[in-house]
PDB file of C-alpha atoms in Angstrom:
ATOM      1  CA  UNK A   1      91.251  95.120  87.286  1.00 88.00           C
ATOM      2  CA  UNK A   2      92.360  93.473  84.057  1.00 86.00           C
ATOM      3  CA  UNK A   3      96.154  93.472  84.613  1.00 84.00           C
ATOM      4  CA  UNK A   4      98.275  92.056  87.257  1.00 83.00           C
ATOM      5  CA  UNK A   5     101.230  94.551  88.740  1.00 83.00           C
ATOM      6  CA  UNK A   6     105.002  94.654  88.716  1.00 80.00           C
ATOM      7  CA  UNK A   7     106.499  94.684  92.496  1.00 84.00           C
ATOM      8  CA  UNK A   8     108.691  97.103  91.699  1.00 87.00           C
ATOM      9  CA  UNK A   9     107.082  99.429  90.104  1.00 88.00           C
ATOM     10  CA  UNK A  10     104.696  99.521  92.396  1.00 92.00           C
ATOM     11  CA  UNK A  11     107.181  99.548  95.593  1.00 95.00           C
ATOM     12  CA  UNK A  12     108.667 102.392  93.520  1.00 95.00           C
ATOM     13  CA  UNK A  13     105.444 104.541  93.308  1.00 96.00           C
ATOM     14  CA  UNK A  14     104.439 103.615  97.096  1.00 97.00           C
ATOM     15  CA  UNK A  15     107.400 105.222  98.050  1.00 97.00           C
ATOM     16  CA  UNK A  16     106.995 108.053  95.871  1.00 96.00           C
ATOM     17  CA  UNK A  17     103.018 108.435  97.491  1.00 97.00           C
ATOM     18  CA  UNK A  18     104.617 107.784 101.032  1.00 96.00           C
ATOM     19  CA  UNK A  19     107.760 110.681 100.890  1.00 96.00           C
ATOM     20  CA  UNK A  20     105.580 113.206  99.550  1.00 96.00           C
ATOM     21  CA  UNK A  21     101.765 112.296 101.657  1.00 96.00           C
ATOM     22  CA  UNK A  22      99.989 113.110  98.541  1.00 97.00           C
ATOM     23  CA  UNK A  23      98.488 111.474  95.291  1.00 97.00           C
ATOM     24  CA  UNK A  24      99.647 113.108  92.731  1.00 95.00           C
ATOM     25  CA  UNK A  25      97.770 111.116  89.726  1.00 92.00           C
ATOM     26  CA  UNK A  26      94.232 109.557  89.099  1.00 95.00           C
ATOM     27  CA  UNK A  27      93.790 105.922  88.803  1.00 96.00           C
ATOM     28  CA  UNK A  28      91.797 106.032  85.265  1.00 94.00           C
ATOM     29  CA  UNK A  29      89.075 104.528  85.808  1.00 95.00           C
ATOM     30  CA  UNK A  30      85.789 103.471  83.345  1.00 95.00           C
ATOM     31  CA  UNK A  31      82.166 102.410  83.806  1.00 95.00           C
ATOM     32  CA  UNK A  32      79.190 101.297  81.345  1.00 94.00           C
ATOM     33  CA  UNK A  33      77.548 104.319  80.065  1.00 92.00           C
ATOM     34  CA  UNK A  34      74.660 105.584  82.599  1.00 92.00           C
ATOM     35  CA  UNK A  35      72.478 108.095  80.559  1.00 91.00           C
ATOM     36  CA  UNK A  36      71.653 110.178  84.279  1.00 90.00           C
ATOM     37  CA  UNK A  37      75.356 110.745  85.041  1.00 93.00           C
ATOM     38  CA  UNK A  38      75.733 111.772  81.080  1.00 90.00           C
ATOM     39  CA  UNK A  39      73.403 114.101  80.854  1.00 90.00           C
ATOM     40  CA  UNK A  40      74.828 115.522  84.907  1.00 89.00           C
ATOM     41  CA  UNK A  41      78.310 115.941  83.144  1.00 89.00           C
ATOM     42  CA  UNK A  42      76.579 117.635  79.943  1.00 90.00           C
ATOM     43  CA  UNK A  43      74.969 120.477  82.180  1.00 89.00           C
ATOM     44  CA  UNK A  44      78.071 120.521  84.554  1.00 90.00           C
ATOM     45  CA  UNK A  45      80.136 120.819  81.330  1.00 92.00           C
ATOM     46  CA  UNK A  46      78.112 123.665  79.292  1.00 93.00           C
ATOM     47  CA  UNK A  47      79.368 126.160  82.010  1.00 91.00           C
ATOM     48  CA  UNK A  48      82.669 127.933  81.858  1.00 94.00           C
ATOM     49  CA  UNK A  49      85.725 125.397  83.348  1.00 96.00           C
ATOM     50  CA  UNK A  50      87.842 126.098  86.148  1.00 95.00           C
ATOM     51  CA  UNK A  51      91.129 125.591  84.390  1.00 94.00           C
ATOM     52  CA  UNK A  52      91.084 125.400  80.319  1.00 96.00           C
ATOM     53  CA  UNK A  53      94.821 125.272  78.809  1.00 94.00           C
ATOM     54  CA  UNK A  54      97.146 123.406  76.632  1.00 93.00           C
ATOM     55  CA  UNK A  55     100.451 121.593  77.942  1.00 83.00           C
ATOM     56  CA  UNK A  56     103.487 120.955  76.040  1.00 76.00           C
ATOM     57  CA  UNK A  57     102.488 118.141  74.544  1.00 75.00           C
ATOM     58  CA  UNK A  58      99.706 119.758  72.372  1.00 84.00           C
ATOM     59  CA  UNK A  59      97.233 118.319  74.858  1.00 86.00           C
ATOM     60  CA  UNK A  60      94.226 120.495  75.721  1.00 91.00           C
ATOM     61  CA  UNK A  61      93.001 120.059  79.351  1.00 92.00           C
ATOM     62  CA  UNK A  62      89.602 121.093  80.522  1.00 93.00           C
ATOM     63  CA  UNK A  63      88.313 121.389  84.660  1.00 93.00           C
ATOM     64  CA  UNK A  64      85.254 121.969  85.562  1.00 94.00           C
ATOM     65  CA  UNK A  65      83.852 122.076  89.456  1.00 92.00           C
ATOM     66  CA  UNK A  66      80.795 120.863  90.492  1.00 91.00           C
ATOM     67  CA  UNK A  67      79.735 122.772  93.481  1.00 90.00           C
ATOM     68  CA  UNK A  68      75.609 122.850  93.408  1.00 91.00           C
ATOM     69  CA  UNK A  69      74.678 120.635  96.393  1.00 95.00           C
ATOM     70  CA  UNK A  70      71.952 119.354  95.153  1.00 92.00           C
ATOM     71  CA  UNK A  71      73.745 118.428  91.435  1.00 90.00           C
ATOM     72  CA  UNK A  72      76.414 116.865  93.813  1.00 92.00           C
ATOM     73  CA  UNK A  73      73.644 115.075  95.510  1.00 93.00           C
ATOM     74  CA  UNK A  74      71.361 113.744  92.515  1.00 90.00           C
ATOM     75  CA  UNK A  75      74.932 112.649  91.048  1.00 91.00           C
ATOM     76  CA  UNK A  76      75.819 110.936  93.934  1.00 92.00           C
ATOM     77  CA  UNK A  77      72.642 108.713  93.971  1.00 93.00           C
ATOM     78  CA  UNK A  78      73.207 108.333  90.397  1.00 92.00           C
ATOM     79  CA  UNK A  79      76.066 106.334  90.876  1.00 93.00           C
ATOM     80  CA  UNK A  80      74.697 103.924  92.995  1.00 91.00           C
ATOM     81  CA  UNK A  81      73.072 102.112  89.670  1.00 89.00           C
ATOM     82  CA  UNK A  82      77.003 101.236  89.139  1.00 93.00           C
ATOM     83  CA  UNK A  83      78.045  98.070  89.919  1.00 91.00           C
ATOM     84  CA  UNK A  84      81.273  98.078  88.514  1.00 93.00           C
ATOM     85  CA  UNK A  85      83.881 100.566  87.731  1.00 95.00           C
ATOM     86  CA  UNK A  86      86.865  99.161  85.769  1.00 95.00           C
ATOM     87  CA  UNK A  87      90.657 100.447  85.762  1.00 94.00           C
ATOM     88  CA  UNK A  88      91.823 101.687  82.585  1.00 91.00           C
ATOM     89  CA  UNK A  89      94.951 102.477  83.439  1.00 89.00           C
ATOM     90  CA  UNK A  90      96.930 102.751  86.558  1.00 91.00           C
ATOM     91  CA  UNK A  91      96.632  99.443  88.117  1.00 92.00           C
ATOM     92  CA  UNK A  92     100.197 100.291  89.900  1.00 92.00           C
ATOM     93  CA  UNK A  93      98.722 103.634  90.857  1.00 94.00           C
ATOM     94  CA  UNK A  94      95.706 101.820  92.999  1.00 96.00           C
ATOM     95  CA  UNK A  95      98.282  99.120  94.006  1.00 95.00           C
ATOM     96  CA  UNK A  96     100.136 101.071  95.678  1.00 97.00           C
ATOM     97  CA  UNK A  97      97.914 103.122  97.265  1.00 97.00           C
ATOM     98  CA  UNK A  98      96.516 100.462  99.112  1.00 97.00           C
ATOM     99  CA  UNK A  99      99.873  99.382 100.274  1.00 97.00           C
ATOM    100  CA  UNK A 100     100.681 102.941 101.841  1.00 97.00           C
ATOM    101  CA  UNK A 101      97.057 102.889 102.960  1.00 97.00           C
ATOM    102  CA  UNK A 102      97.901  99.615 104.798  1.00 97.00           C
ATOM    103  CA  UNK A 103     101.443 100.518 106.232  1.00 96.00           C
ATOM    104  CA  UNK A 104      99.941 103.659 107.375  1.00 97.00           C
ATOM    105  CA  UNK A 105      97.290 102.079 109.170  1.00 97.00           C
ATOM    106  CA  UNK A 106      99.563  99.308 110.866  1.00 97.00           C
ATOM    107  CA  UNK A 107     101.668 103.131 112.157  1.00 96.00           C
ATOM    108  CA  UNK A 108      98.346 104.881 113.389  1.00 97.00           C
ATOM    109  CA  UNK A 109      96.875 103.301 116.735  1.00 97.00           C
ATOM    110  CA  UNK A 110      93.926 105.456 116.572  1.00 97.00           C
ATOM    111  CA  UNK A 111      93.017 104.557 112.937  1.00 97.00           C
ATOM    112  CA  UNK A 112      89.079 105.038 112.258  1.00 97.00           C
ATOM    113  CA  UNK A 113      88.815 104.340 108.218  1.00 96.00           C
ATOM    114  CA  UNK A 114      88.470 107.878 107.627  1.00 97.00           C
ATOM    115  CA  UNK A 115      91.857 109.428 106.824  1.00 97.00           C
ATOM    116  CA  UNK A 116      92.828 110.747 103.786  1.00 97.00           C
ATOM    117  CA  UNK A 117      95.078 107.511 103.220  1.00 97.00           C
ATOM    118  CA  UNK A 118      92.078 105.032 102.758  1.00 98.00           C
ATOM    119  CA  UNK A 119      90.826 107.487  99.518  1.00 97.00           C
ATOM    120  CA  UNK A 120      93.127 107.227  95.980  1.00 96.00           C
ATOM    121  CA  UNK A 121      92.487 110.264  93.250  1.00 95.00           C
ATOM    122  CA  UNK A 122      90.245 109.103  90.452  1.00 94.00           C
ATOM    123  CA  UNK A 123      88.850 109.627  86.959  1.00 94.00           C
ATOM    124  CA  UNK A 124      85.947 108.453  86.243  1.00 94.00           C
ATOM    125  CA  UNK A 125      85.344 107.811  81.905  1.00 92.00           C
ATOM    126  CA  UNK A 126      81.821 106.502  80.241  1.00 93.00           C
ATOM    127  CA  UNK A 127      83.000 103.885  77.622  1.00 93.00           C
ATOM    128  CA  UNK A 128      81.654 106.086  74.800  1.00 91.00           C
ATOM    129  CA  UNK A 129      84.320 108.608  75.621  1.00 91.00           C
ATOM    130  CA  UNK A 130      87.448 106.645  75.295  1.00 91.00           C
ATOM    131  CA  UNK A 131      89.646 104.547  72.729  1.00 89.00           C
ATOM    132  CA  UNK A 132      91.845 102.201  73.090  1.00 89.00           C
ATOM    133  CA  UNK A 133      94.563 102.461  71.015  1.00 90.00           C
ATOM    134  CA  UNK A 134      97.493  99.769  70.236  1.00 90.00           C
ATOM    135  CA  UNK A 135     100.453  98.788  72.387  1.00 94.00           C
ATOM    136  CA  UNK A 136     102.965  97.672  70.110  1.00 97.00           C
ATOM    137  CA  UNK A 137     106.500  95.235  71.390  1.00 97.00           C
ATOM    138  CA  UNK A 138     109.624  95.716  70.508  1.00 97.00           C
ATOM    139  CA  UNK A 139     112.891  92.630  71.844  1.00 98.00           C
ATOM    140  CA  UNK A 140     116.139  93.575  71.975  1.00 97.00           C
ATOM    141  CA  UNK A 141     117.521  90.359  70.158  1.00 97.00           C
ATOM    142  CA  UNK A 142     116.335  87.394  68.221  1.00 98.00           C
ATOM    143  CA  UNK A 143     117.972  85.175  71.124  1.00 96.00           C
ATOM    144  CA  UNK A 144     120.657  84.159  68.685  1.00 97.00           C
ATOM    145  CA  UNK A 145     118.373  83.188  65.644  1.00 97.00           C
ATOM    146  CA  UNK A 146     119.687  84.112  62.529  1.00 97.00           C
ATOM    147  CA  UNK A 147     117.313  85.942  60.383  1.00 96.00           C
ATOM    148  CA  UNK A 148     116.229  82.821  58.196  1.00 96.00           C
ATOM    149  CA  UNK A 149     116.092  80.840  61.014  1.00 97.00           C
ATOM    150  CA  UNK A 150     113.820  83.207  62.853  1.00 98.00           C
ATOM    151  CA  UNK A 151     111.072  83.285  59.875  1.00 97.00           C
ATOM    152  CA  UNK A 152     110.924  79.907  59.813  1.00 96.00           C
ATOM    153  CA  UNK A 153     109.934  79.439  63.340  1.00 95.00           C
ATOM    154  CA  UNK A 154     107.321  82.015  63.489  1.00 97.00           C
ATOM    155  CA  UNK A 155     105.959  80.700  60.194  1.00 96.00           C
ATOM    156  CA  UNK A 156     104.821  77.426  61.192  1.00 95.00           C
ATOM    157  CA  UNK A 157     101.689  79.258  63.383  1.00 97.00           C
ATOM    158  CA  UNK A 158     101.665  82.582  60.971  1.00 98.00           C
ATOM    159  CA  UNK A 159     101.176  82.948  56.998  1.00 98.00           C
ATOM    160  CA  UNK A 160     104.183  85.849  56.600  1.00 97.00           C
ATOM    161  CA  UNK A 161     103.794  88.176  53.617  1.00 97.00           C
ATOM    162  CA  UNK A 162     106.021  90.878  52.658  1.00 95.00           C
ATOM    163  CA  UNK A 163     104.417  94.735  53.047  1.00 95.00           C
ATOM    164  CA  UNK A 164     106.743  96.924  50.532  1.00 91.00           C
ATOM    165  CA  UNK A 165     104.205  99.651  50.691  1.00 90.00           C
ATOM    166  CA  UNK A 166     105.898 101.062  54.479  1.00 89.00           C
ATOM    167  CA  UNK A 167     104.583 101.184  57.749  1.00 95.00           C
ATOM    168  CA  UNK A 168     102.331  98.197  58.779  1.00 96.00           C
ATOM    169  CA  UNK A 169      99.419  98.987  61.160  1.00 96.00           C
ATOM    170  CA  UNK A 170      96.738  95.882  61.467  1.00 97.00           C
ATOM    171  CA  UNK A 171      93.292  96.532  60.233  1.00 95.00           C
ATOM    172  CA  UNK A 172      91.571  93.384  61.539  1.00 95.00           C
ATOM    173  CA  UNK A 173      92.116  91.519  64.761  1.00 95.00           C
ATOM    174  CA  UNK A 174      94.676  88.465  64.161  1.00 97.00           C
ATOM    175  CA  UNK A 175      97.060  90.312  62.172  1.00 97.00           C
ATOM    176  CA  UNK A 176      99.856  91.728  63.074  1.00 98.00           C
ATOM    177  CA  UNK A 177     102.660  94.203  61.610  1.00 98.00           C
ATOM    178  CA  UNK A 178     106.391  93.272  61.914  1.00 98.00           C
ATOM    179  CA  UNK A 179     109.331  94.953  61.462  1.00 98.00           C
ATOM    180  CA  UNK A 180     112.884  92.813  61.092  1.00 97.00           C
ATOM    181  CA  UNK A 181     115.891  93.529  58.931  1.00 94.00           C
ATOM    182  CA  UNK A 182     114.542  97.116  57.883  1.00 92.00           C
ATOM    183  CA  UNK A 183     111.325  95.999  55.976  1.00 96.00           C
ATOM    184  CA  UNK A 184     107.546  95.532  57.192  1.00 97.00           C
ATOM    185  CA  UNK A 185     106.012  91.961  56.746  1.00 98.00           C
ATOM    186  CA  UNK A 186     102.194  90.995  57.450  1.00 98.00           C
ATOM    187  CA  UNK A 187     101.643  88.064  60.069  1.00 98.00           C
ATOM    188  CA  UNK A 188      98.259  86.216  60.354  1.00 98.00           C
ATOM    189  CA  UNK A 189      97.592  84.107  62.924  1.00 97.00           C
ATOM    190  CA  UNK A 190      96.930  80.393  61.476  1.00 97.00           C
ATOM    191  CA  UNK A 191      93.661  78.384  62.649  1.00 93.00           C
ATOM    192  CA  UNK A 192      94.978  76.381  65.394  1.00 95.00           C
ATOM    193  CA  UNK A 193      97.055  78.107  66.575  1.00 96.00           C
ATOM    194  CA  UNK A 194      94.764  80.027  69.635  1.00 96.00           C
ATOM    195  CA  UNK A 195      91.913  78.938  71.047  1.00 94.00           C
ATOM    196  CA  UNK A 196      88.472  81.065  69.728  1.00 92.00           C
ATOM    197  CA  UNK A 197      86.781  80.374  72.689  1.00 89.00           C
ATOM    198  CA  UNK A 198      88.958  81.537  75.846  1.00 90.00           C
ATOM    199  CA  UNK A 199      88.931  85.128  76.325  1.00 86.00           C
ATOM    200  CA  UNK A 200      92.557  85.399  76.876  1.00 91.00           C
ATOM    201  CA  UNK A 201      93.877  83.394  74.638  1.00 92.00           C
ATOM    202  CA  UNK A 202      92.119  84.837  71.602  1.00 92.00           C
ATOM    203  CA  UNK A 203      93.635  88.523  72.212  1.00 93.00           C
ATOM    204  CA  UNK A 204      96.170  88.788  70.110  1.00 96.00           C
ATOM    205  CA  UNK A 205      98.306  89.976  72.636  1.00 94.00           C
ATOM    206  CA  UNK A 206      98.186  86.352  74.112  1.00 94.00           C
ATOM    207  CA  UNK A 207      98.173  85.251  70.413  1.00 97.00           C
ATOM    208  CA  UNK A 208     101.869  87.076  69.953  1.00 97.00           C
ATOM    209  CA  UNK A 209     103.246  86.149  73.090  1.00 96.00           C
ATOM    210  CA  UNK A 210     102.285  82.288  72.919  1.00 96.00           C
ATOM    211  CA  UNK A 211     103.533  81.044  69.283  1.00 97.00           C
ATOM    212  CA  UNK A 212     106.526  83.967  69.024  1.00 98.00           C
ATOM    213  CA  UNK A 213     107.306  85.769  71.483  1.00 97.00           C
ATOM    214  CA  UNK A 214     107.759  82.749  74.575  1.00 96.00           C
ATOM    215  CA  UNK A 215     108.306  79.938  72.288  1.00 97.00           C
ATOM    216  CA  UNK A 216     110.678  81.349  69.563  1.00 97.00           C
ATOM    217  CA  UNK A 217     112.117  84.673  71.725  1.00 97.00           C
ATOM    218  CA  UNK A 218     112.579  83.136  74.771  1.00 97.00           C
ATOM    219  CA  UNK A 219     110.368  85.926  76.369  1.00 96.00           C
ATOM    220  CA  UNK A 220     108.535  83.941  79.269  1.00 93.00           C
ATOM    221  CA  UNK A 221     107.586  86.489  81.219  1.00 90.00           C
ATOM    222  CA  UNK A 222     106.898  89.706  79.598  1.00 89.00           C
ATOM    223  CA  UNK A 223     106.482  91.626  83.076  1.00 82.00           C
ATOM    224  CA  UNK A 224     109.996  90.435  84.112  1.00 85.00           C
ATOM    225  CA  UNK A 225     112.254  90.090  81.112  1.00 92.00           C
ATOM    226  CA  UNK A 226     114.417  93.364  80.016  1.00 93.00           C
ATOM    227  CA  UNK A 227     114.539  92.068  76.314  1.00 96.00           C
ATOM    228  CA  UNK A 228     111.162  93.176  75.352  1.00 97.00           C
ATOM    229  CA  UNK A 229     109.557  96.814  75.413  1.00 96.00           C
ATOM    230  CA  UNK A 230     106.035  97.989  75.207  1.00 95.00           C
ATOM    231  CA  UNK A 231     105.575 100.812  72.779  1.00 95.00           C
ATOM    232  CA  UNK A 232     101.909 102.956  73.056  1.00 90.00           C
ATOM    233  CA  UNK A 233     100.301 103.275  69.964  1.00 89.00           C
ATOM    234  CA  UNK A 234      99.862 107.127  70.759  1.00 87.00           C
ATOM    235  CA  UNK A 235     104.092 107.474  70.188  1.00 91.00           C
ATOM    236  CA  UNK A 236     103.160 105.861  66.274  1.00 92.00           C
ATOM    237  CA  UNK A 237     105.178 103.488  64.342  1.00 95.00           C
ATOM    238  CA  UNK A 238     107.498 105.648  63.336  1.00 95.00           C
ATOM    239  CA  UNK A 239     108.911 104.561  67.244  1.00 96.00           C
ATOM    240  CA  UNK A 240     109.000 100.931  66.243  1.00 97.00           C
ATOM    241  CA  UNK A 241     111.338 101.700  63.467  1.00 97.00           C
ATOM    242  CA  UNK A 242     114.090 103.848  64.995  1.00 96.00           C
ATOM    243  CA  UNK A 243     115.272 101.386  67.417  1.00 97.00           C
ATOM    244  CA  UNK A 244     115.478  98.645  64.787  1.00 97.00           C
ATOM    245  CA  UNK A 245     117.165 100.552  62.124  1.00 96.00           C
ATOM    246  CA  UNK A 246     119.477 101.625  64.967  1.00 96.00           C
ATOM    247  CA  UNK A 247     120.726  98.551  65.837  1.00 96.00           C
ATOM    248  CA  UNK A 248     119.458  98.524  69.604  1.00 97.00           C
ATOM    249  CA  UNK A 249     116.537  96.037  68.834  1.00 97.00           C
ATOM    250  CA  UNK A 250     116.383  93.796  66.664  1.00 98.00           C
ATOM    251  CA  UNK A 251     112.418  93.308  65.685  1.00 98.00           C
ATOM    252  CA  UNK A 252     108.763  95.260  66.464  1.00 98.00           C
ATOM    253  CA  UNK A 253     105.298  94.237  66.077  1.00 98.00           C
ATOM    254  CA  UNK A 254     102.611  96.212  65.538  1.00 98.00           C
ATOM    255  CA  UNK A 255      99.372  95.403  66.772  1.00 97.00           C
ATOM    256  CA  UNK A 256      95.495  95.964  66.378  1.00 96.00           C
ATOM    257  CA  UNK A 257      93.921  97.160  69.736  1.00 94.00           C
ATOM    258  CA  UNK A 258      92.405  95.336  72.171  1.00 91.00           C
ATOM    259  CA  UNK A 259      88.347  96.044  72.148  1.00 89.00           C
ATOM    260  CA  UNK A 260      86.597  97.575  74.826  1.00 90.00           C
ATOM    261  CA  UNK A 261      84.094  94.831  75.157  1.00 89.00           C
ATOM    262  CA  UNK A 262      87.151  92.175  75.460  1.00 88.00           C
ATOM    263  CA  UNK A 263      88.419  93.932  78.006  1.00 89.00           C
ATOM    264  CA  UNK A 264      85.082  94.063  80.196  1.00 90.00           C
ATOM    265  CA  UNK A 265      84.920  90.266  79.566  1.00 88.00           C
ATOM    266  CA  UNK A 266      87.916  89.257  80.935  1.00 89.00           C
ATOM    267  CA  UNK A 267      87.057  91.663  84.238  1.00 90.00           C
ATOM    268  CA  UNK A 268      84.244  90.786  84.785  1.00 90.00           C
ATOM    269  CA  UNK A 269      85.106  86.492  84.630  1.00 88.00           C
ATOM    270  CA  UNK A 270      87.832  88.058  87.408  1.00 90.00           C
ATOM    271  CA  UNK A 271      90.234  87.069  84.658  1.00 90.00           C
ATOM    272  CA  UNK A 272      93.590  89.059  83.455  1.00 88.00           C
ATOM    273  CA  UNK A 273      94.888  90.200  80.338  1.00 88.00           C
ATOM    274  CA  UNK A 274      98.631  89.981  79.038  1.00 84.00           C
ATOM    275  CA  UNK A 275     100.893  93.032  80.934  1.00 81.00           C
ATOM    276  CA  UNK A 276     100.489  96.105  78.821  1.00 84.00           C
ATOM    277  CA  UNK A 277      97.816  95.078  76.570  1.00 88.00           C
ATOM    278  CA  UNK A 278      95.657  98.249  76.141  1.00 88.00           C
ATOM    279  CA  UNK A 279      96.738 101.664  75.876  1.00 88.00           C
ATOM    280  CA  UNK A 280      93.454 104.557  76.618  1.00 87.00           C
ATOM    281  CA  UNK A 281      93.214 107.958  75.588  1.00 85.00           C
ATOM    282  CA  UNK A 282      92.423 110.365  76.844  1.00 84.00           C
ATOM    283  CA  UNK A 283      95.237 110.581  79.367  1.00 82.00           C
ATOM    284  CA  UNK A 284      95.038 113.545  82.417  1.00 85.00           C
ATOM    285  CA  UNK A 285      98.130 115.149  82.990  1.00 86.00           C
ATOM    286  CA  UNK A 286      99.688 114.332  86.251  1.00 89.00           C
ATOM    287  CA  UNK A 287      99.552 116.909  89.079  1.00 91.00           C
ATOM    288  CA  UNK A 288      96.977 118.604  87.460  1.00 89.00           C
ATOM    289  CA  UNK A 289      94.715 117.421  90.842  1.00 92.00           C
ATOM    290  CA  UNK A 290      96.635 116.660  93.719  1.00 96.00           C
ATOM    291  CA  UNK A 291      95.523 115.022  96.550  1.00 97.00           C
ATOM    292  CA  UNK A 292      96.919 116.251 100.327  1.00 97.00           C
ATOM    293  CA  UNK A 293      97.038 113.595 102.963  1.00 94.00           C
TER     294      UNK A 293
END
C-alpha cells in the first residue's frame, strides 16, 4: 500500500460488503512487468471477449475468460516470480475487506481459512498499461486571508507568476497551477523549501501541503478536514474553475502527476504517500464482476 485509509470510509464500505455478502468492486491492483504473464494475456486477449460494450460514460469495457487448464496453470506458476503486487487504487476497498473478513471469522466457530470472506475481487495491471494522471485540490476558504495577504504568504517558498494565457496544467514536476480570484498563476517550488532526498517530501503533493496548504490554509490534516477537496485529473480543469468562479471555494491547484517509479519507492521503503495523491486509469466499472460470499 502507498496510502493510509479514512475510518469512515472504510466502516462505510464494510458495511456496504457486510449487508449485501458480496464484493462488488476490484481492489486495483499493479505489478512490475513480467514478459511470461504478458505474452499469457496477449494470447488470452487475441480471442473473442466474453462481454465487449460501452457504458455511459464513453468508457469501453472488454472481458475475456480464461478457461484452458493448462493456460490457467502455466499462468499460475507464472506469478510466483512476483514478489510484490502494489494497490493502485482502492486501499479502502482491501481495508475493509479484511475487517468483514475478520468480524466474520470472530461469528463462525467452525472457520477453516477457506470461505469466500478471506478472498477480495482483484485487478491485476502491468505498469506499462497504466497512467497516472493528476489529482488536483481545491479549499473552501483562504481561512480569513485577504487576497494580498494570501500571495504573500505562499510567496516566501514559491516564485508566483501570472498565466493570462487560461488554464494552467504543470509540465514539469515542482510546479504547480493555481487558480484564485478568477485568473491562473504559475507556482514553483523555491530551493529550500523540500527536501530532494526524502521520497515523500519531494512529491509535490507533500511539497503543496507543507509550505501552503498546512502552514498558510490551516489544512493539517488533509484526510480529516472538510475545507479541502481532491479533484481527479480525469474530471479536467475545467472542474477546478467552476467552484471558484462560483463562489463555493475560494482557490484550486493544479498539479503534475505523481510518477510511477515514485510511487513504487515509497512502497516498497513501507513508506506512505499524501491521501489522494495519484489518480490511475484505466478504471473497471463497478459490478461489472461481482463476487458471491
Amino acid at each position: 500500500k502507498h496510502e493510509h485509509t479514512r475510518t469512515d470510509k472504510e466502516e462505510e464500505r464494510a458495511e456496504h460488503i457486510e449487508v449485501i455478502g458480496a464484493h462488488t468492486g476490484p481492489v486495483f491492483l499493479m505489478m512490475r512487468d513480467q514478459a511470461v504473464i504478458k505474452s499469457a494475456m496477449e494470447r488470452c486477449t487475441s480471442a473473442k471477449p466474453e462481454y465487449d460494450f460501452v457504458h455511459d460514460y464513453g468508457v469501453r469495457h472488454t472481458l475475456w475468460k480464461l478457461d484452458d487448464p493448462d493456460a490457467i496453470m502455466k499462468l499460475e506458476a507464472s506469478f510466483k516470480s512476483v514478489d510484490s503486487l502494489y494497490i493502485a487504487d482502492g486501499h479502502h476497498r482491501a481495508a475493509s475487506a479484511a475487517r468483514v473478513a475478520r468480524m466474520r471469522k470472530q461469528k463462525n466457530p467452525g472457520h477453516t481459512g477457506n470461505e469466500e470472506y478471506n478472498f477480495f475481487l482483484s485487478v491485476v495491471f502491468p505498469v506499462s498499461e497504466l497512467r497516472i494522471l493528476n489529482y488536483n485540490r481545491m479549499v473552501r476558504d483562504l481561512r480569513g486571508l485577504s487576497e494580498t495577504d494570501f500571495l504573500a504568504g505562499i510567496g516566501r517558498v514559491f516564485d508566483v507568476g501570472p498565466h493570462p494565457a487560461g488554464p494552467f496544467q504543470p509540465k514539469a514536476i515542482h510546479e504547480f497551477g493555481m487558480f484564485l480570484g478568477n485568473a491562473w498563476r504559475v507556482l514553483r517550488a523555491k530551493r529550500g523549501t523540500f527536501d530532494p532526498e526524502d521520497p515523500i517530501g519531494v512529491l509535490d503533493v507533500s511539497i503543496l501541503q507543507n509550505n501552503l496548504l498546512g502552514p498558510v490554509l490551516g489544512i493539517a490534516d488533509p484526510r480529516t478536514d472538510k475545507r479541502i477537496e481532491f479533484i481527479g485529473g480525469i474530471r479536467g480543469l475545467e472542474a477546478l474553475e467552476k467552484p471558484v468562479r462560483a463562489g463555493s471555494a475560494a482557490v484550486a491547484f493544479s498539479l503534475f502527476p505523481t510518477a510511477i517509479e515514485q510511487l513504487l519507492a515509497v512502497a516498497d521503503a513501507g513508506n506512505v504517500m499524501p491521501p489522494k495523491s495519484t489518480w490511475f486509469e484505466p478504471k473497471l466499472r463497478s459490478g461489472l464482476i461481482v463476487h458471491l460470499f
